[in-house]
Short mmCIF file of C-alpha atoms and ligand atoms in Angstrom, two decimals:
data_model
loop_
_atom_site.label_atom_id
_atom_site.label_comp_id
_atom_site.label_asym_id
_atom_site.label_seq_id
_atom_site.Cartn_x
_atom_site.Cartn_y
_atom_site.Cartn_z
CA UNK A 1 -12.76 -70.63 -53.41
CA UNK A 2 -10.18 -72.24 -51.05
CA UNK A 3 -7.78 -69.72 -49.28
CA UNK A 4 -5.15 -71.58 -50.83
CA UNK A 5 -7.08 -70.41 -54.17
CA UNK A 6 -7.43 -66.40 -53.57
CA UNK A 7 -3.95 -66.43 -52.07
CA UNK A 8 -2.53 -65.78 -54.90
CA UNK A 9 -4.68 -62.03 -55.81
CA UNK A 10 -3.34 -58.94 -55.67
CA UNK A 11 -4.82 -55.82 -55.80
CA UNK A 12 -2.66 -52.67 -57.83
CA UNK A 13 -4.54 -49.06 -56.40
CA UNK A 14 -3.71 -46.06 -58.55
CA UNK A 15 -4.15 -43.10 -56.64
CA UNK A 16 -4.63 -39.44 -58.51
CA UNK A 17 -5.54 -36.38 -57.72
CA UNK A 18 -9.51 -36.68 -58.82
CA UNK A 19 -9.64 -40.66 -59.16
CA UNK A 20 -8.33 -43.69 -57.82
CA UNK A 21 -8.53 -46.86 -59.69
CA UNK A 22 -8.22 -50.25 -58.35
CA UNK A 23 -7.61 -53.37 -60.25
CA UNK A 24 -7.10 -57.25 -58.72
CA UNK A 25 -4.97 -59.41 -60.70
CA UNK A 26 -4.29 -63.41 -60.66
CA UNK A 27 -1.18 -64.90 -60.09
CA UNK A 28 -0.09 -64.46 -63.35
CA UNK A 29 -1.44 -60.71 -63.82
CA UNK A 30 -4.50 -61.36 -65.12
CA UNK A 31 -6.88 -58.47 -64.87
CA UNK A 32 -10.16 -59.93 -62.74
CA UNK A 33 -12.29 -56.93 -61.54
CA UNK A 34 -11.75 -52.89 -61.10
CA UNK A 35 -13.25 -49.82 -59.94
CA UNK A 36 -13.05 -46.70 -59.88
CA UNK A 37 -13.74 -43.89 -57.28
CA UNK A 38 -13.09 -40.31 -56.35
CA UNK A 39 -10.25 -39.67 -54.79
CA UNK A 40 -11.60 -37.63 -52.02
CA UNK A 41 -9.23 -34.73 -50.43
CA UNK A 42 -9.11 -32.41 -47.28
CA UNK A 43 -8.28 -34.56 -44.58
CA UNK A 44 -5.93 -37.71 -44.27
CA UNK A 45 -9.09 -39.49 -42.93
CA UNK A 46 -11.35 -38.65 -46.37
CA UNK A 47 -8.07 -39.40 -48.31
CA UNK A 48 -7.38 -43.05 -46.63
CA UNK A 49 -11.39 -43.81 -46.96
CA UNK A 50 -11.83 -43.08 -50.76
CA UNK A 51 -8.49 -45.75 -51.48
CA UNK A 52 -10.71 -48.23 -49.07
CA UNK A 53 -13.63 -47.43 -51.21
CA UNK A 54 -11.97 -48.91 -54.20
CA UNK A 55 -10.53 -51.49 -52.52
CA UNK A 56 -13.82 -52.74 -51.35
CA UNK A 57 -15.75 -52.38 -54.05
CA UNK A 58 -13.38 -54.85 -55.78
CA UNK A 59 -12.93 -57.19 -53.42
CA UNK A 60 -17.04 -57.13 -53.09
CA UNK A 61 -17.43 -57.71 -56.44
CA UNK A 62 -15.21 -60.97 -56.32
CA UNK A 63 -17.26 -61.96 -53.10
CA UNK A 64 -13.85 -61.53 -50.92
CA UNK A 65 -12.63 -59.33 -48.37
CA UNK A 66 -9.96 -57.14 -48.16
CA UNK A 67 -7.71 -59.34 -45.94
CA UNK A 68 -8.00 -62.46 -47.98
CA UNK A 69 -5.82 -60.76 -50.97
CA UNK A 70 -2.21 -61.62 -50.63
CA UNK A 71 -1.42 -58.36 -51.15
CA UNK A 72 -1.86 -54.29 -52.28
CA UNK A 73 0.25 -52.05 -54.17
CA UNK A 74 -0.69 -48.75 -53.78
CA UNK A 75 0.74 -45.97 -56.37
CA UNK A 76 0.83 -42.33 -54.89
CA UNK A 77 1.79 -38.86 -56.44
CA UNK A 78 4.04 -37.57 -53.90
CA UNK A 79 7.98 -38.38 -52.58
CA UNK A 80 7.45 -41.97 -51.19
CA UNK A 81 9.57 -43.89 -48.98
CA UNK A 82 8.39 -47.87 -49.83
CA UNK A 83 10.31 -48.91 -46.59
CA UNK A 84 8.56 -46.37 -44.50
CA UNK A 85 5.39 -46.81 -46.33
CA UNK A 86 5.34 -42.75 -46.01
CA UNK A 87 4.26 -39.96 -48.45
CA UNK A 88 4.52 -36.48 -48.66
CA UNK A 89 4.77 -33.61 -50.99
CA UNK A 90 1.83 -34.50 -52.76
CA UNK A 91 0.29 -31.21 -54.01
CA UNK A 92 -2.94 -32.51 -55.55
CA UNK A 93 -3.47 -34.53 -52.60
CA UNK A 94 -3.38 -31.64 -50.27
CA UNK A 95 -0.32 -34.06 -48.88
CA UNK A 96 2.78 -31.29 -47.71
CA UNK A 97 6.26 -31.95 -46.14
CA UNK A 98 5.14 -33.95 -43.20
CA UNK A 99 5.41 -37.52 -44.27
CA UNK A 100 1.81 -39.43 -44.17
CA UNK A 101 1.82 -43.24 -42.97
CA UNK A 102 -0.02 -43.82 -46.08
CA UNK A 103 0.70 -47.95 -45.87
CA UNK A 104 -0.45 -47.94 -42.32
CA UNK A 105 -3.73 -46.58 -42.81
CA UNK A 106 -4.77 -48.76 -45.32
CA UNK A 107 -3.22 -52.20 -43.51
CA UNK A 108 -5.57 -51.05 -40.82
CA UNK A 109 -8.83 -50.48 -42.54
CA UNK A 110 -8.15 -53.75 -45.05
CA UNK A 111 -5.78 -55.73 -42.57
CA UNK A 112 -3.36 -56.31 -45.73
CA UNK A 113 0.23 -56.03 -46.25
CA UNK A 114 0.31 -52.33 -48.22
CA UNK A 115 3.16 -51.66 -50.51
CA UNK A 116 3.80 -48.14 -51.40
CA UNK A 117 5.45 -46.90 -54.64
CA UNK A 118 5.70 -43.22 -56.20
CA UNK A 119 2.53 -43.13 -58.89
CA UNK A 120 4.93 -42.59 -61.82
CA UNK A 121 7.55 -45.64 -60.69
CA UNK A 122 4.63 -47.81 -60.62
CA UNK A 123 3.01 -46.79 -63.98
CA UNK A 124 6.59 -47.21 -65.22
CA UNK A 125 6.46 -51.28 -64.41
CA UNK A 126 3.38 -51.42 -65.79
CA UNK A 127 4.37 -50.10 -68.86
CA UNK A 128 7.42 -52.11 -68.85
CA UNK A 129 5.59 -55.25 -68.78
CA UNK A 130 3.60 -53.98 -71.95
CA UNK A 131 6.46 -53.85 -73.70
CA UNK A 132 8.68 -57.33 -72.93
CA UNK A 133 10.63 -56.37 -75.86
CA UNK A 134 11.96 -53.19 -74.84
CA UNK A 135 15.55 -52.10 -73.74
CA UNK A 136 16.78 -52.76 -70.42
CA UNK A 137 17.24 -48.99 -70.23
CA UNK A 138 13.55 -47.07 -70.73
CA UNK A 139 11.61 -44.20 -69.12
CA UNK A 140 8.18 -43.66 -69.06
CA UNK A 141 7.08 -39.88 -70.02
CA UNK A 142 3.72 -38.97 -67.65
CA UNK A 143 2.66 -35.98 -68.90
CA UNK A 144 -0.68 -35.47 -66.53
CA UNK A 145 -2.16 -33.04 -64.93
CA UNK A 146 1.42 -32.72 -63.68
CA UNK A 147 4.43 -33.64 -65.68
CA UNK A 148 7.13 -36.45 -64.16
CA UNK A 149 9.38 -39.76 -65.04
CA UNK A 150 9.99 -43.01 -64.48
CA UNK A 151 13.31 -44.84 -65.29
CA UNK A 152 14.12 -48.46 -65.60
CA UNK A 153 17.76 -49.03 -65.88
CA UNK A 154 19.31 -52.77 -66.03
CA UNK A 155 15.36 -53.91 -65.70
CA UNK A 156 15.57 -52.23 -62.46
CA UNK A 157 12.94 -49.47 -61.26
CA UNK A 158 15.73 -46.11 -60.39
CA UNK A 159 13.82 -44.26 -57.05
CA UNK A 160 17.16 -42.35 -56.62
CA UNK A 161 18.39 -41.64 -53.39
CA UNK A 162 15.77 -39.51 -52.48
CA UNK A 163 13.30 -41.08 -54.23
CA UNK A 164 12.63 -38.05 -56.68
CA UNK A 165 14.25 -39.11 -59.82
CA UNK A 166 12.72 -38.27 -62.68
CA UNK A 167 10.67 -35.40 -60.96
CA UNK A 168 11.97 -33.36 -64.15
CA UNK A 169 8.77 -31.45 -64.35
CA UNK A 170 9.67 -29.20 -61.76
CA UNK A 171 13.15 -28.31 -64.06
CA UNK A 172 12.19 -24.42 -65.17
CA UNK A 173 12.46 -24.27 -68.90
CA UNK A 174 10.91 -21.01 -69.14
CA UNK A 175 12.52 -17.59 -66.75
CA UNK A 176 9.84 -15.57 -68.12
CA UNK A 177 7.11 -18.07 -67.64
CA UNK A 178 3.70 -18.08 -64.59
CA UNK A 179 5.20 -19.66 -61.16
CA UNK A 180 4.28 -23.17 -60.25
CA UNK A 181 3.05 -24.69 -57.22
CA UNK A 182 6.40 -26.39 -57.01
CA UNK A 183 7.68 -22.28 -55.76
CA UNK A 184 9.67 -21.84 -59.05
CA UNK A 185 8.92 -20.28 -62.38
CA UNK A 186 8.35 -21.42 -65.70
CA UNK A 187 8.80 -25.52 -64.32
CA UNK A 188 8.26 -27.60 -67.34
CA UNK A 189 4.89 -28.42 -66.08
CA UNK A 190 3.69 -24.95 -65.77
CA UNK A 191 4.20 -24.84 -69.90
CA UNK A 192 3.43 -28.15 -71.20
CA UNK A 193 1.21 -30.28 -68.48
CA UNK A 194 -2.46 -30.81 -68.54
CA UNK A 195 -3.26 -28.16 -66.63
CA UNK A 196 -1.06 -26.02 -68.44
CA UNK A 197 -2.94 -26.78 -71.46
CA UNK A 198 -6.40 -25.98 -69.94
CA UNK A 199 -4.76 -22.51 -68.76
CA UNK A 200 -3.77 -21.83 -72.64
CA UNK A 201 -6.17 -23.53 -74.16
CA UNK A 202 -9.23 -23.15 -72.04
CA UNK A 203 -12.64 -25.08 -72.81
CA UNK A 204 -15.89 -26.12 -71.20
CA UNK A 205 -15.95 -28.01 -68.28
CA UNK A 206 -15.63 -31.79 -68.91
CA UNK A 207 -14.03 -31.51 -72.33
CA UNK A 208 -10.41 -32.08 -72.96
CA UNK A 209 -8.36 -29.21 -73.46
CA UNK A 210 -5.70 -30.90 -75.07
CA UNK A 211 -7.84 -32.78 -77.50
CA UNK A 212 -9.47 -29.44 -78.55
CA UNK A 213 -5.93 -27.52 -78.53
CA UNK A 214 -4.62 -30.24 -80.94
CA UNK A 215 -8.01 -30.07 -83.12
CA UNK A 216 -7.84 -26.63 -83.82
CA UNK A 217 -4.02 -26.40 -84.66
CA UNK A 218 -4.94 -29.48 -87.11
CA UNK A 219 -7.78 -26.76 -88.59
CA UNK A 220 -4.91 -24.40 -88.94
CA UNK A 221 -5.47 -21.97 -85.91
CA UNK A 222 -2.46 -20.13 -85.97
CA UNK A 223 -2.18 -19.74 -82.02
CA UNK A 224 -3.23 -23.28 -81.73
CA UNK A 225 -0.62 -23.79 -83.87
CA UNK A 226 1.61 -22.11 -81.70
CA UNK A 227 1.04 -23.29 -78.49
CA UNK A 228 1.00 -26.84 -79.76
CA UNK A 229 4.24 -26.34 -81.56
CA UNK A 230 5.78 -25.15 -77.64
CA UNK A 231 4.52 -28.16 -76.25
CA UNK A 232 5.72 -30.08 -78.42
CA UNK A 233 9.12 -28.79 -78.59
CA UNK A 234 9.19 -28.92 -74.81
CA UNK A 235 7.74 -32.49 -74.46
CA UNK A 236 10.82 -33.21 -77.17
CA UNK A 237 13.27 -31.90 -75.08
CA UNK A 238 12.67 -33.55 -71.93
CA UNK A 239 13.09 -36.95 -74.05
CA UNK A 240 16.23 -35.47 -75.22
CA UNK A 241 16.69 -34.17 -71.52
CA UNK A 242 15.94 -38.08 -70.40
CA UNK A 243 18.33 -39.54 -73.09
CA UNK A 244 21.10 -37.61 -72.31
CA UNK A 245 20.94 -38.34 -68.35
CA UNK A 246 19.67 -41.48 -68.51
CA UNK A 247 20.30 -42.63 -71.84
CA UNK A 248 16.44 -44.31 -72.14
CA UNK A 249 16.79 -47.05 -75.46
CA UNK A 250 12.88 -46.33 -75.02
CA UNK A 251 10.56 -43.49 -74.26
CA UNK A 252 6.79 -44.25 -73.73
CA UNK A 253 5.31 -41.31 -73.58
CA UNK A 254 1.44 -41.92 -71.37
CA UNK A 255 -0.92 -39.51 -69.20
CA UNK A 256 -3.63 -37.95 -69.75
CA UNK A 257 -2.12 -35.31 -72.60
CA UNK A 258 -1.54 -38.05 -74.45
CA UNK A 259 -4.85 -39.60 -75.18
CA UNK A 260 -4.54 -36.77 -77.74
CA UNK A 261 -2.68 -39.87 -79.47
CA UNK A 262 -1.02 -39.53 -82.92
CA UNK A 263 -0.89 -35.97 -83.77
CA UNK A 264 0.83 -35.61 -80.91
CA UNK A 265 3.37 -38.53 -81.19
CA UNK A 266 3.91 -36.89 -84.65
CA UNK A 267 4.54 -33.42 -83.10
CA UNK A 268 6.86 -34.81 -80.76
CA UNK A 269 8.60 -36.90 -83.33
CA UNK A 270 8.93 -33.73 -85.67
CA UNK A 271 10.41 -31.58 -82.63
CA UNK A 272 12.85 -34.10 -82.06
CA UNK A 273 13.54 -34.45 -85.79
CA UNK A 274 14.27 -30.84 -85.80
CA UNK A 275 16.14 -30.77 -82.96
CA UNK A 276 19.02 -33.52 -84.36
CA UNK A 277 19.11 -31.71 -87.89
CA UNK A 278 21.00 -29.29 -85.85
CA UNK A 279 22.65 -31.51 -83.15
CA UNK A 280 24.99 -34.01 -84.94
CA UNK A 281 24.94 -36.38 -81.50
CA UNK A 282 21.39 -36.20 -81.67
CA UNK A 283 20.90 -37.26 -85.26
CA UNK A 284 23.18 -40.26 -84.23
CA UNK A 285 20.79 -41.00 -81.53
CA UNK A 286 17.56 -41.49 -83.76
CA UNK A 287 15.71 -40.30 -80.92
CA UNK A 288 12.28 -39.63 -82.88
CA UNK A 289 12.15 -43.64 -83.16
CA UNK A 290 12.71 -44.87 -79.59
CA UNK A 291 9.57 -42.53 -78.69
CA UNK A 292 6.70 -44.43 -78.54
CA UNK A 293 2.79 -43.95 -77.15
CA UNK A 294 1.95 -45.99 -74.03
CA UNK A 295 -1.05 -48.43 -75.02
CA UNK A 296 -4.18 -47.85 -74.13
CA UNK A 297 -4.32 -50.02 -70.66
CA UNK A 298 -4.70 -48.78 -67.06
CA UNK A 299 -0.49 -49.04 -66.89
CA UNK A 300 -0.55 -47.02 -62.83
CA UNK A 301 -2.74 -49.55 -61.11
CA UNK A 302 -1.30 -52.71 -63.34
CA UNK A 303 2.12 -51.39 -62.11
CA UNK A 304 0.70 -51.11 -58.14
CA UNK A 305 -0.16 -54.62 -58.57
CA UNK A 306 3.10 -55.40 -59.78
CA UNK A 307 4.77 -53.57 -56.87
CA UNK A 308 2.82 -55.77 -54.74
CA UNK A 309 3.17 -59.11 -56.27
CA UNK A 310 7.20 -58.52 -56.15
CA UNK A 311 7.36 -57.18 -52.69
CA UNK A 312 5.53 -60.79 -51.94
CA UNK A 313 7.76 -62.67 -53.73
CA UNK A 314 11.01 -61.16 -52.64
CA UNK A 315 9.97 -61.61 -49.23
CA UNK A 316 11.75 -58.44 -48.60
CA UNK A 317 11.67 -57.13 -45.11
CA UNK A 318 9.46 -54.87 -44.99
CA UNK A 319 6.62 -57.29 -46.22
CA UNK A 320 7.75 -59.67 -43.47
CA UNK A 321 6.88 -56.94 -41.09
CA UNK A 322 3.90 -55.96 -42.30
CA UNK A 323 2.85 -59.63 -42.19
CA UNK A 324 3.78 -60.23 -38.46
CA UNK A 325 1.59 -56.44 -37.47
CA UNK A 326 -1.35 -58.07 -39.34
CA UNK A 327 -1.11 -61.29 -37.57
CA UNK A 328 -1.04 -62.74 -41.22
ZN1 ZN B 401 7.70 -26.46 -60.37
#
């Protein structure tokens, strides 16, 4: 392979709290090799190692190194600056208010330009690409371990000016309800998140709690029933919470709660139905049929690779500086 050849590769790294999944694409986005490893916590130094890990282990497997990709996008949980290449307040990273040099780090140890993006923004471009035929105007619904958004508006990824829009899973929705790592009470995520589920719903290690939750309501457990009925209403009114802010034409709903798949699409759909027979501006909005499950594709680290391949072609500034500390 010429260097002319593998200049075109990127690499898209999805970073989460217990794995981190890397996946080099072609020019054209074509999936060539992955891996994935555990994302290891504790220390900064244990943290940047594990996303090197990945890295490596791809680039091994298509007989390259690190340096000879044109570049990496790296998706984060946390409040991320891209210019900076920074990120903080990442709570399942062990990552607090002091902001982390995350891009540096990894240009050092793989001596490639690193892109940074927020790990919902970047899941959000993936999952834009996966649906070409969607509205200029669409958010993407993670409802992980953690619960948070990503919006597209115009075709354009929205950061915000703080770079925490769509970080709705820290809105409380319930006074009464357990306090969140966040400092609040009752935060959407405390009621309706993965691990929200595996508090309500608990079940042996290494099974899904939300799989099992949705089972037994399906059986006609009345308190499965009951929880999944809360869920679902909550999960419905963040989409109505997103439409109304944002006004999304589409909401892809992805994470893990939603490998649960159709019987909780249909939940969701029947919450929102319910929700517009009272709500005349609702009805008019249709809502339960611009809400859609995300497919079935690694959308965070195709979205990191996206992030990356952009950043190249825009030339923007910061990848011009990251090319000159390289030497590149
Ligand atoms: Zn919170």
């Amino acid at each position: 392979v010429t260097l002319s050849g593998r200049a075109g590769l990127s690499l898209g790294i999805d970073i989460g709290g217990t794995k981190t999944f890397a996946l080099a694409v072609d020019e054209q986005g074509v999936p060539l090799a992955s891996a994935r490893t555990p994302t290891a916590t504790g220390s900064i130094r244990r943290f940047v190692a594990s996303a090197v890990a990945a890295a490596r282990t791809v680039t091994g497997e298509l007989g390259l190194e690190p340096a000879e990709l044109d570049s990496i996008g790296v998706g984060v949980p946390g409040q991320v600056d891209p210019v900076a290449g920074t990120v903080r307040h990442a709570v399942n990273l062990d990552l607090g208010p002091h902001p982390v040099p995350l891009a540096a780090h990894l240009r050092d140890a793989l001596g490639t330009p690193i892109h940074l993006e927020n790990d919902v923004n970047a899941a959000t471009l993936g999952v834009a690409r996966m649906f070409p035929e969607a509205p200029d105007d669409l958010a993407f619904l993670s409802v992980g371990t953690g619960i948070a958004a990503g919006i597209v508006l115009g075709g354009q990824l929205r950061r915000g000016f703080h770079g925490v829009a769509g970080e709705i899973g820290h809105l409380p929705v319930d006074p009464a309800g357990e306090r969140c790592e966040c400092g609040r009470r009752g935060c959407l995520e405390v009621v309706a998140s993965g691990a929200a589920l595996a508090r309500r719903w608990p079940v042996e290690d290494g099974r899904s709690a939300a799989e099992e939750l949705f089972r037994a309501a399906a059986g006609g457990h009345p308190v499965a029933r009951s929880i999944v009925e809360d869920v679902s209403g909550h999960l419905a009114d963040a989409v109505v919470l997103l439409a109304l802010t944002v006004d999304a034409g589409l909401v892809v709903l992805g994470g893990g709660v939603t490998e649960v798949g159709t019987p909780l699409l249909d939940s969701v759909h029947r919450a929102l139905r319910q929700r517009a027979a009272a709500v005349p501006l609702l009805a008019d909005l249709s809502l339960d049929r611009d809400v859609v499950l995300a497919p079935d594709a690694p959308v965070g680290a195709i979205g990191a690779a996206i992030v990356a391949r952009r950043e190249r072609a825009g030339r923007s500034r910061t990848t011009v500086v990251l090319h000159e500390a390289t030497g590149a």
